[in-house]
């Protein structure tokens, strides 16, 4: 299958829950007619406030939660098939663990369930322990680990079977900056090898760096979808930097601490005018930088629109 | 079914406090038999028994009264403790933080649940098998009378009883009951309802007759275990109705677990 082929297809997914109150029941819609197509080797990020439906969507894809309506397919076939083939990795938001498994025991247990033979199992467990810096704590019980270390263990298990489809719920939450970067780099390398990755995160700067496409969920609805660039609005203006005093008063150039002169303009017409004038005076232009909203601005704006 | 899940379930049940307490009690019983009971033999026949230094010259009193009561008490305690332990099986697996991870691997929900039931059932069965065989070995060595066949038959019947109990607690857990609810319901079924519903007097009533089809006759299995251990042949027919109820409970639990949102 080519990298551009649709791999994971989510069609009109709806999930409603019956919520029991003290004296009555009510129906809550966790997902409302969500359709997403994710290509092979793509990193797709799900954004949304807590309770927007990100985890429910992932759980339905994994067959952990049953959809009220809609379908999920992998390469045109029911997603159960790839799960039964052991080609899926999942990182839940695991906050605690039982006391019966050690770090190594847990990885071995997951490998054994995936029916790896002894030799392969040992190789992959050792590799996972090395890759995620877990060798020294391999005999520690899972419930004795800190949040960040437990997260590394759970990421290690998610990657251990070299999955074709990887679903990660808050993969870097709780990790220190060094491991956040390591995990990001690992995800990018997996993507290059053709792994399809669906992740949710509240770290929007991280998503800007690694996600090919982003879907924003709000109250169970997919309210925006596209590449980060597609989601960003046009620049709010431009900043022009020059090396020397322009000696003109038509534009309010200011001298910065670095000795450069800079000026901000609101639109492309003003930008063209100022560049013409500077060029006419033979002044070298150091940089023209658009004043760009970031993903966080887009996200907050969409959330506020939803509230209205 | 997956062996690693069976193994984990086996050890999870075996490390429950009530299970460990059961093993301690069984060890105490074995030590009592080894050091506290002496059999005096004459021409291969037991003529008197000394229990903790007190000599009983009437072996029939021991065989007809003390031994059945003792065996009955031991079985009751084992069953009671197993009800407490098995009540935690379903809540334990449903609340396991790594359940979501395991079920996204190459394992079906039904396979996962059945593996857990097999693991827990195996823990109970292995325990009673070891205990009853050890007890019979001690008796055989002390009296020269062959008790091992009785022990095997008794262990098989007791294993069936434990599996029935396990299937009931798992079913009550799957239908939404907590560990405590499941334990209380199974205690009621085994110690009260089973004997009551299957009593010959009440069986004439059509309502009780109908209910008797769904309430497993665990009390009869319990009595069958006792009689088998005392040398009577194992009554296979007694095991059929409870095993059918257990099968229905297991299938029901699987169906409910398959549909459960995790």
Coordinates of C-alpha atoms in Angstrom, one line a residue:
Chain A
X1 CA 0.0 0.0 0.0
X2 CA 1.4 3.4 -1.0
X3 CA 1.9 6.1 1.6
X4 CA -0.8 8.3 0.1
X5 CA -3.5 5.6 0.2
X6 CA -6.3 6.0 2.8
X7 CA -5.5 3.6 5.6
X8 CA -7.9 4.4 8.5
X9 CA -11.3 5.5 7.4
X10 CA -13.8 6.7 10.1
X11 CA -17.2 7.1 8.6
X12 CA -20.1 9.0 10.3
X13 CA -19.1 7.8 13.8
X14 CA -21.7 8.6 16.4
X15 CA -21.6 7.6 20.1
X16 CA -24.3 8.3 22.6
X17 CA -24.2 7.4 26.2
X18 CA -27.0 7.0 28.7
X19 CA -26.1 9.1 31.7
X20 CA -27.8 8.1 34.9
X21 CA -28.7 10.9 37.3
X22 CA -30.3 10.5 40.7
X23 CA -33.9 10.4 39.5
X24 CA -33.7 10.4 35.7
X25 CA -31.6 9.3 32.7
X26 CA -30.3 11.5 29.9
X27 CA -28.6 10.9 26.6
X28 CA -25.2 12.4 26.0
X29 CA -23.6 12.6 22.6
X30 CA -19.9 11.9 22.9
X31 CA -19.3 11.8 19.1
X32 CA -21.6 13.3 16.5
X33 CA -21.3 12.1 12.9
X34 CA -17.5 12.3 12.8
X35 CA -15.8 11.3 9.5
X36 CA -12.0 11.3 9.1
X37 CA -9.8 9.7 6.6
X38 CA -6.2 9.1 7.5
X39 CA -3.5 8.1 5.1
X40 CA -0.8 5.5 5.6
X41 CA 2.3 7.0 7.2
X42 CA 0.4 10.1 8.3
X43 CA 0.5 11.7 11.8
X44 CA -3.0 12.9 12.6
X45 CA -3.6 14.9 15.7
X46 CA -6.9 15.2 17.5
X47 CA -7.4 18.4 19.4
X48 CA -10.1 19.3 21.7
X49 CA -11.0 20.3 25.2
X50 CA -11.3 17.6 27.9
X51 CA -14.5 15.7 27.1
X52 CA -14.5 16.7 23.5
X53 CA -14.5 13.1 22.4
X54 CA -10.9 12.4 21.5
X55 CA -10.5 9.4 23.8
X56 CA -13.9 8.0 22.8
X57 CA -12.9 8.2 19.2
X58 CA -9.7 6.3 19.8
X59 CA -11.5 3.7 21.9
X60 CA -14.0 3.1 19.1
X61 CA -11.3 2.8 16.6
X62 CA -9.7 0.2 18.8
X63 CA -13.0 -1.7 19.5
X64 CA -12.9 -0.9 23.2
X65 CA -16.0 1.1 22.9
X66 CA -18.9 0.3 20.6
X67 CA -20.1 3.0 18.2
X68 CA -23.8 3.8 18.2
X69 CA -23.6 4.5 14.5
X70 CA -20.9 4.5 11.8
X71 CA -17.9 2.4 10.9
X72 CA -14.2 2.2 11.1
X73 CA -12.1 0.4 8.5
X74 CA -8.4 -0.2 8.0
X75 CA -7.4 -0.6 4.3
X76 CA -11.1 -1.2 3.5
X77 CA -11.5 -4.0 6.0
X78 CA -13.0 -4.0 9.5
X79 CA -10.4 -2.6 11.9
X80 CA -10.7 -5.7 14.2
X81 CA -8.6 -7.5 11.6
X82 CA -5.5 -5.4 12.1
X83 CA -6.0 -5.6 15.9
X84 CA -6.2 -9.4 15.8
X85 CA -3.1 -9.5 13.7
X86 CA -1.3 -7.7 16.5
X87 CA -0.3 -4.7 14.3
X88 CA -1.8 -2.0 16.5
X89 CA -0.1 -0.1 19.3
X90 CA -2.1 1.9 21.9
X91 CA -1.0 4.3 24.6
X92 CA -3.9 5.0 26.9
X93 CA -3.9 7.7 29.5
X94 CA -2.6 5.2 32.1
X95 CA -2.3 6.8 35.5
X96 CA -1.9 3.8 37.7
X97 CA -1.1 0.1 37.5
X98 CA -1.5 -3.0 39.6
X99 CA 1.3 -4.3 41.7
X100 CA 1.7 -7.7 40.1
X101 CA 3.9 -6.7 37.2
X102 CA 7.4 -5.4 36.9
X103 CA 8.6 -3.1 34.1
X104 CA 10.2 -6.1 32.3
X105 CA 7.4 -8.4 33.3
X106 CA 4.8 -6.1 31.7
X107 CA 6.7 -5.8 28.5
X108 CA 7.2 -9.6 28.3
X109 CA 3.5 -10.1 29.1
X110 CA 2.4 -7.8 26.2
X111 CA 4.9 -9.5 23.9
X112 CA 3.7 -12.9 24.9
X113 CA 0.1 -11.9 24.2
X114 CA 1.3 -10.8 20.7
X115 CA 2.6 -14.4 20.3
X116 CA 6.2 -13.4 19.8
X117 CA 8.6 -16.3 20.0
X118 CA 11.0 -16.4 22.9
X119 CA 14.0 -15.2 21.0
X120 CA 12.1 -12.3 19.3
X121 CA 10.5 -11.4 22.6
X122 CA 13.8 -11.1 24.4
X123 CA 15.2 -9.0 21.6
X124 CA 12.3 -6.6 21.5
X125 CA 12.0 -6.4 25.3
X126 CA 15.7 -5.6 25.6
X127 CA 15.5 -3.1 22.8
X128 CA 12.4 -1.4 24.4
X129 CA 14.2 -1.2 27.7
X130 CA 17.3 0.3 26.2
X131 CA 15.4 2.7 23.9
X132 CA 13.3 4.2 26.7
X133 CA 16.0 4.2 29.4
X134 CA 14.3 1.5 31.5
X135 CA 17.1 -1.1 31.9
X136 CA 18.0 0.2 35.4
X137 CA 14.4 0.0 36.6
X138 CA 13.4 -3.2 34.7
X139 CA 12.7 -5.1 38.0
X140 CA 10.7 -2.3 39.6
X141 CA 6.9 -2.8 40.0
X142 CA 4.8 -0.7 37.7
X143 CA 2.8 0.8 40.6
X144 CA 6.0 2.1 42.2
X145 CA 7.0 4.2 39.1
X146 CA 6.6 8.0 38.7
X147 CA 4.1 9.3 36.2
X148 CA 6.7 10.1 33.6
X149 CA 8.5 6.8 34.0
X150 CA 5.3 4.8 33.7
X151 CA 4.5 6.8 30.6
X152 CA 7.8 5.7 29.1
X153 CA 7.0 2.1 29.9
X154 CA 3.6 2.3 28.3
X155 CA 5.0 4.0 25.2
X156 CA 7.6 1.3 25.0
X157 CA 4.9 -1.4 25.0
X158 CA 2.9 0.5 22.3
X159 CA 5.9 0.5 20.0
X160 CA 7.2 -3.0 20.9
X161 CA 5.3 -4.9 18.2
X162 CA 6.3 -2.5 15.4
X163 CA 2.7 -1.5 14.7
X164 CA 1.1 -0.3 11.5
X165 CA -1.4 1.8 13.3
X166 CA -0.5 3.6 16.5
X167 CA -3.0 5.5 18.7
X168 CA -1.5 7.7 21.4
X169 CA -3.5 9.5 24.0
X170 CA -1.4 12.3 25.4
X171 CA 1.9 10.7 24.5
X172 CA 4.2 13.3 26.0
X173 CA 2.0 14.3 29.0
X174 CA 4.1 13.9 32.1
X175 CA 7.4 13.4 30.3
X176 CA 10.4 15.7 30.9
X177 CA 11.5 17.9 28.0
X178 CA 14.3 15.5 27.0
X179 CA 11.9 12.5 26.7
X180 CA 9.3 14.7 25.0
X181 CA 11.8 15.4 22.3
X182 CA 12.9 11.8 22.1
X183 CA 9.3 10.6 21.7
X184 CA 8.6 13.2 19.1
X185 CA 11.7 12.1 17.1
X186 CA 10.7 8.4 17.5
X187 CA 7.2 9.2 16.2
X188 CA 8.6 11.0 13.2
X189 CA 10.9 8.1 12.4
X190 CA 8.0 5.7 12.7
X191 CA 6.0 7.8 10.3
X192 CA 8.8 7.7 7.8
X193 CA 8.7 3.9 8.0
X194 CA 5.0 4.0 7.1
X195 CA 3.3 3.8 10.5
X196 CA 0.0 5.6 10.7
X197 CA -0.2 7.6 13.9
X198 CA -3.3 9.1 15.5
X199 CA -2.5 11.1 18.6
X200 CA -4.2 13.5 21.0
X201 CA -2.3 16.2 22.9
X202 CA -2.9 19.4 24.7
X203 CA 0.7 20.5 23.7
X204 CA -0.2 22.5 20.6
X205 CA 3.3 23.6 19.9
X206 CA 4.3 19.9 19.7
X207 CA 1.4 19.2 17.3
X208 CA 2.5 22.1 15.1
X209 CA 5.9 20.3 14.8
X210 CA 4.9 16.7 14.2
X211 CA 1.4 16.5 12.9
X212 CA 0.7 16.3 9.2
X213 CA -3.0 17.0 9.7
X214 CA -5.1 18.2 12.6
X215 CA -8.7 17.5 13.5
X216 CA -10.4 19.7 16.1
X217 CA -13.2 18.1 18.0
X218 CA -15.7 20.1 20.0
X219 CA -18.6 18.6 21.9
X220 CA -18.2 15.5 19.8
X221 CA -18.2 17.3 16.4
X222 CA -15.3 17.7 14.1
X223 CA -15.3 21.4 13.7
X224 CA -12.1 21.9 11.7
X225 CA -9.7 19.7 9.9
X226 CA -6.6 20.2 7.7
X227 CA -2.9 20.7 7.8
X228 CA -1.6 23.2 10.4
X229 CA -1.0 25.7 7.6
X230 CA -4.5 25.3 6.3
X231 CA -6.0 25.9 9.7
X232 CA -4.0 29.0 10.3
X233 CA -5.7 32.3 9.3
X234 CA -3.9 34.7 6.9
X235 CA -1.1 36.7 8.6
X236 CA -2.2 39.6 10.8
X237 CA 0.6 41.8 9.3
X238 CA 4.3 41.9 8.5
X239 CA 7.5 43.0 10.2
X240 CA 10.2 44.5 8.0
X241 CA 13.7 44.6 9.3
X242 CA 16.5 46.6 7.8
X243 CA 20.1 47.2 8.8
X244 CA 20.4 51.0 8.7
X245 CA 18.4 54.1 9.5
X246 CA 16.0 54.6 6.6
X247 CA 15.9 58.3 7.2
X248 CA 12.3 58.6 6.2
X249 CA 9.3 59.5 8.4
X250 CA 6.5 57.9 6.3
X251 CA 6.9 54.7 8.2
X252 CA 7.5 54.5 11.9
X253 CA 10.8 52.5 12.0
X254 CA 12.1 51.8 15.4
X255 CA 15.6 50.7 16.5
X256 CA 15.7 47.5 18.4
X257 CA 18.1 46.4 21.1
X258 CA 20.1 44.4 18.5
X259 CA 20.7 47.6 16.5
X260 CA 18.4 46.6 13.7
X261 CA 15.6 48.9 12.5
X262 CA 12.1 47.4 12.3
X263 CA 8.6 48.4 11.3
X264 CA 5.3 46.6 11.3
X265 CA 2.7 47.0 8.6
X266 CA -0.9 45.7 8.6
X267 CA -1.4 44.4 5.0
X268 CA 0.2 43.4 1.8
X269 CA -0.4 46.8 0.1
X270 CA 1.4 48.6 2.9
X271 CA 4.1 46.0 2.7
X272 CA 4.6 46.5 -1.0
X273 CA 4.7 50.3 -0.6
X274 CA 7.3 50.2 2.2
X275 CA 9.5 47.7 0.3
X276 CA 9.4 49.9 -2.8
X277 CA 10.5 52.9 -0.8
X278 CA 13.3 51.0 0.9
X279 CA 14.5 49.5 -2.4
X280 CA 14.4 53.0 -4.0
X281 CA 16.7 54.2 -1.2
X282 CA 19.1 51.3 -1.7
X283 CA 18.7 50.0 1.8
X284 CA 19.3 46.3 2.4
X285 CA 16.3 44.4 3.7
X286 CA 17.3 41.9 6.4
X287 CA 13.9 40.1 6.8
X288 CA 10.2 40.3 6.2
X289 CA 8.3 38.2 8.7
X290 CA 4.6 37.6 8.7
X291 CA 2.9 38.1 12.0
X292 CA 1.2 34.7 12.1
X293 CA -1.4 33.3 14.5
X294 CA -0.4 29.9 15.8
X295 CA -2.3 26.7 16.3
X296 CA -3.1 27.7 19.9
X297 CA -4.8 30.9 18.7
X298 CA -6.8 28.9 16.1
X299 CA -7.8 26.4 18.8
X300 CA -8.9 29.0 21.3
X301 CA -10.8 30.9 18.7
X302 CA -12.7 27.8 17.6
X303 CA -13.4 27.0 21.2
X304 CA -14.7 30.5 21.9
X305 CA -16.9 30.3 18.7
X306 CA -18.3 27.1 20.0
X307 CA -19.2 28.7 23.4
X308 CA -21.0 31.5 21.6
Chain B
X1 CA -7.4 -18.4 24.9
X2 CA -3.9 -17.1 25.8
X3 CA -1.5 -18.8 28.2
X4 CA 0.0 -15.6 29.5
X5 CA -3.4 -14.3 30.5
X6 CA -4.3 -17.7 32.1
X7 CA -1.0 -17.6 34.0
X8 CA -1.5 -14.0 35.2
X9 CA -5.1 -14.8 36.3
X10 CA -3.8 -18.0 38.1
X11 CA -1.3 -16.0 40.1
X12 CA -3.7 -13.1 40.7
X13 CA -6.2 -15.4 42.4
X14 CA -3.4 -17.3 44.2
X15 CA -2.2 -14.1 45.8
X16 CA -5.5 -13.0 47.1
X17 CA -5.5 -12.9 51.0
X18 CA -8.4 -15.3 51.3
X19 CA -6.7 -17.8 49.1
X20 CA -3.5 -17.6 51.1
X21 CA -5.5 -18.0 54.3
X22 CA -7.1 -21.1 52.7
X23 CA -3.6 -22.6 52.0
X24 CA -2.6 -21.8 55.6
X25 CA -5.7 -23.6 56.9
X26 CA -5.0 -26.6 54.6
X27 CA -1.4 -26.7 55.9
X28 CA -2.7 -26.7 59.4
X29 CA -5.1 -29.6 58.6
X30 CA -2.2 -31.6 57.1
X31 CA 0.0 -30.9 60.1
X32 CA -2.8 -32.0 62.4
X33 CA -3.2 -35.2 60.4
X34 CA 0.6 -35.8 60.4
X35 CA 1.3 -35.0 64.1
X36 CA -2.0 -35.0 65.8
X37 CA -3.6 -38.3 64.7
X38 CA -2.3 -41.8 65.2
X39 CA -3.9 -45.0 64.0
X40 CA -3.4 -48.3 65.9
X41 CA -3.7 -51.2 63.5
X42 CA -4.2 -54.9 64.0
X43 CA -3.9 -57.2 61.0
X44 CA -4.4 -54.3 58.7
X45 CA -7.6 -53.0 60.4
X46 CA -7.8 -49.8 62.4
X47 CA -8.7 -50.8 66.0
X48 CA -8.2 -47.5 67.7
X49 CA -7.3 -43.9 67.0
X50 CA -5.4 -41.4 69.1
X51 CA -6.2 -37.8 68.4
X52 CA -4.0 -35.2 70.2
X53 CA -3.2 -37.8 72.9
X54 CA -6.8 -38.9 73.4
X55 CA -7.4 -42.5 72.5
X56 CA -10.7 -43.5 70.8
X57 CA -11.2 -47.2 71.0
X58 CA -14.3 -47.2 68.7
X59 CA -13.0 -46.7 65.1
X60 CA -16.7 -46.7 63.9
X61 CA -17.3 -43.5 65.9
X62 CA -14.4 -41.9 64.1
X63 CA -15.4 -43.2 60.7
X64 CA -19.1 -42.6 60.9
X65 CA -19.3 -39.4 62.9
X66 CA -16.0 -37.5 63.3
X67 CA -14.5 -38.0 59.9
X68 CA -17.6 -37.0 57.8
X69 CA -18.1 -33.9 60.0
X70 CA -14.4 -33.0 59.7
X71 CA -14.3 -33.5 56.0
X72 CA -17.6 -31.5 55.6
X73 CA -16.2 -28.7 57.7
X74 CA -13.0 -28.5 55.6
X75 CA -15.0 -28.5 52.4
X76 CA -17.3 -25.8 53.7
X77 CA -14.4 -23.6 54.7
X78 CA -12.6 -24.1 51.3
X79 CA -15.8 -23.3 49.4
X80 CA -16.6 -20.3 51.5
X81 CA -13.1 -18.9 51.1
X82 CA -13.2 -19.6 47.3
X83 CA -16.5 -17.6 47.1
X84 CA -14.7 -14.7 48.7
X85 CA -11.7 -15.0 46.3
X86 CA -13.7 -15.6 43.1
X87 CA -15.9 -12.6 43.8
X88 CA -12.8 -10.5 43.0
X89 CA -12.1 -12.1 39.6
X90 CA -14.4 -10.1 37.4
X91 CA -14.1 -6.7 39.1
X92 CA -10.3 -7.4 39.1
X93 CA -10.1 -7.9 35.4
X94 CA -12.6 -5.2 34.5
X95 CA -10.7 -2.6 36.6
X96 CA -7.3 -3.6 35.5
X97 CA -5.5 -0.5 34.3
X98 CA -3.8 -2.4 31.5
X99 CA -7.1 -4.0 30.2
X100 CA -7.3 -1.5 27.4
X101 CA -3.8 -2.3 26.3
X102 CA -4.3 -6.0 26.4
X103 CA -7.5 -5.9 24.4
X104 CA -5.9 -3.9 21.6
X105 CA -3.4 -6.8 21.1
X106 CA -4.1 -10.0 19.3
X107 CA -6.7 -11.2 21.8
X108 CA -10.5 -11.2 21.6
X109 CA -12.6 -10.2 24.5
X110 CA -14.2 -13.6 24.8
X111 CA -10.7 -15.1 24.7
X112 CA -9.5 -12.7 27.4
X113 CA -12.5 -13.4 29.7
X114 CA -12.3 -17.2 29.2
X115 CA -8.6 -17.2 29.8
X116 CA -9.2 -15.4 33.1
X117 CA -11.9 -17.8 34.1
X118 CA -9.6 -20.8 33.2
X119 CA -6.7 -19.3 35.2
X120 CA -8.8 -18.6 38.3
X121 CA -10.5 -22.0 38.0
X122 CA -7.1 -23.7 37.6
X123 CA -5.8 -22.0 40.8
X124 CA -8.7 -23.3 42.8
X125 CA -8.6 -26.8 41.3
X126 CA -4.8 -27.2 41.6
X127 CA -5.1 -26.1 45.3
X128 CA -7.8 -28.6 46.1
X129 CA -6.0 -31.4 44.2
X130 CA -2.8 -30.8 46.0
X131 CA -4.5 -30.6 49.4
X132 CA -6.7 -33.6 49.0
X133 CA -3.9 -35.8 47.5
X134 CA -1.6 -34.7 50.3
X135 CA -4.2 -35.5 52.9
X136 CA -4.9 -38.9 51.3
X137 CA -1.2 -39.6 51.1
X138 CA -0.8 -39.0 54.8
X139 CA -3.8 -41.2 55.6
X140 CA -2.6 -43.9 53.2
X141 CA 0.9 -43.9 54.8
X142 CA -0.5 -43.9 58.3
X143 CA -3.1 -46.6 57.8
X144 CA -1.8 -48.6 54.9
X145 CA -5.3 -48.2 53.3
X146 CA -5.4 -46.8 49.8
X147 CA -7.1 -43.4 49.9
X148 CA -5.7 -41.8 46.7
X149 CA -8.5 -42.9 44.4
X150 CA -11.0 -41.3 46.7
X151 CA -8.9 -38.1 46.8
X152 CA -8.8 -37.9 43.0
X153 CA -12.6 -38.4 42.7
X154 CA -13.2 -35.9 45.5
X155 CA -10.8 -33.3 44.0
X156 CA -12.6 -33.7 40.6
X157 CA -16.0 -33.1 42.2
X158 CA -14.7 -30.2 44.3
X159 CA -13.1 -28.7 41.3
X160 CA -16.5 -28.8 39.5
X161 CA -18.0 -27.1 42.5
X162 CA -15.4 -24.4 42.5
X163 CA -15.9 -23.8 38.8
X164 CA -19.6 -23.5 39.2
X165 CA -19.0 -21.0 42.0
X166 CA -16.5 -19.1 39.9
X167 CA -19.0 -18.9 36.9
X168 CA -21.7 -17.6 39.2
X169 CA -19.5 -14.8 40.7
X170 CA -18.2 -13.9 37.3
X171 CA -21.7 -13.7 35.9
X172 CA -22.9 -11.5 38.8
X173 CA -19.8 -9.3 38.3
X174 CA -20.5 -9.0 34.5
X175 CA -24.1 -8.0 35.2
X176 CA -22.9 -5.0 37.2
X177 CA -22.5 -6.4 40.6
X178 CA -19.6 -5.5 42.8
X179 CA -17.3 -8.0 44.4
X180 CA -19.3 -7.9 47.6
X181 CA -22.6 -8.3 45.8
X182 CA -21.4 -11.3 43.9
X183 CA -20.0 -12.9 47.0
X184 CA -23.2 -12.4 49.0
X185 CA -25.4 -13.7 46.2
X186 CA -23.3 -16.8 45.7
X187 CA -23.1 -17.4 49.5
X188 CA -26.9 -17.2 49.5
X189 CA -27.2 -19.6 46.6
X190 CA -24.8 -22.2 47.9
X191 CA -25.6 -22.2 51.6
X192 CA -29.3 -21.3 51.5
X193 CA -31.1 -21.5 48.2
X194 CA -29.5 -24.5 46.7
X195 CA -30.5 -26.8 49.6
X196 CA -33.9 -25.2 49.9
X197 CA -34.9 -25.2 46.3
X198 CA -33.7 -28.8 45.6
X199 CA -35.3 -30.3 48.7
X200 CA -37.7 -33.1 47.7
X201 CA -40.6 -31.6 49.6
X202 CA -40.5 -28.2 47.9
X203 CA -39.8 -29.8 44.5
X204 CA -43.5 -30.7 44.2
X205 CA -44.3 -27.0 43.9
X206 CA -44.3 -25.9 40.2
X207 CA -42.6 -22.6 41.0
X208 CA -39.9 -24.2 43.0
X209 CA -39.5 -26.8 40.2
X210 CA -38.9 -24.0 37.7
X211 CA -36.5 -22.1 39.9
X212 CA -34.6 -25.4 40.6
X213 CA -33.6 -25.5 36.9
X214 CA -31.7 -22.2 37.2
X215 CA -30.4 -22.5 40.8
X216 CA -27.4 -24.8 40.7
X217 CA -27.6 -27.7 43.1
X218 CA -24.2 -26.9 44.6
X219 CA -25.2 -28.4 48.0
X220 CA -25.6 -31.8 46.3
X221 CA -22.2 -31.4 44.7
X222 CA -20.8 -30.5 48.1
X223 CA -22.3 -33.7 49.6
X224 CA -21.0 -35.7 46.7
X225 CA -17.5 -34.4 47.3
X226 CA -17.8 -35.4 50.9
X227 CA -19.1 -38.9 50.2
X228 CA -16.5 -39.5 47.5
X229 CA -13.7 -38.6 49.9
X230 CA -15.2 -41.0 52.4
X231 CA -15.0 -43.9 49.9
X232 CA -18.3 -43.8 48.1
X233 CA -18.3 -43.7 44.2
X234 CA -18.4 -40.3 42.6
X235 CA -22.0 -39.4 41.4
X236 CA -21.5 -37.9 38.0
X237 CA -25.2 -37.2 37.5
X238 CA -25.1 -34.7 40.4
X239 CA -22.6 -32.6 38.5
X240 CA -24.6 -32.2 35.3
X241 CA -27.2 -29.6 36.3
X242 CA -24.6 -27.3 38.1
X243 CA -22.2 -27.6 35.1
X244 CA -25.0 -26.6 32.7
X245 CA -25.8 -23.6 34.9
X246 CA -22.1 -22.7 34.9
X247 CA -21.9 -23.0 31.2
X248 CA -24.9 -20.7 30.8
X249 CA -23.3 -18.2 33.2
X250 CA -20.0 -18.2 31.4
X251 CA -21.7 -17.8 28.0
X252 CA -23.8 -15.0 29.5
X253 CA -20.8 -13.3 31.0
X254 CA -18.9 -13.5 27.6
X255 CA -21.9 -11.9 25.8
X256 CA -22.1 -9.1 28.3
X257 CA -18.4 -8.5 28.3
X258 CA -18.3 -8.4 24.5
X259 CA -20.8 -5.6 24.5
X260 CA -19.3 -3.6 27.4
X261 CA -17.9 -0.2 26.7
X262 CA -14.4 0.0 28.2

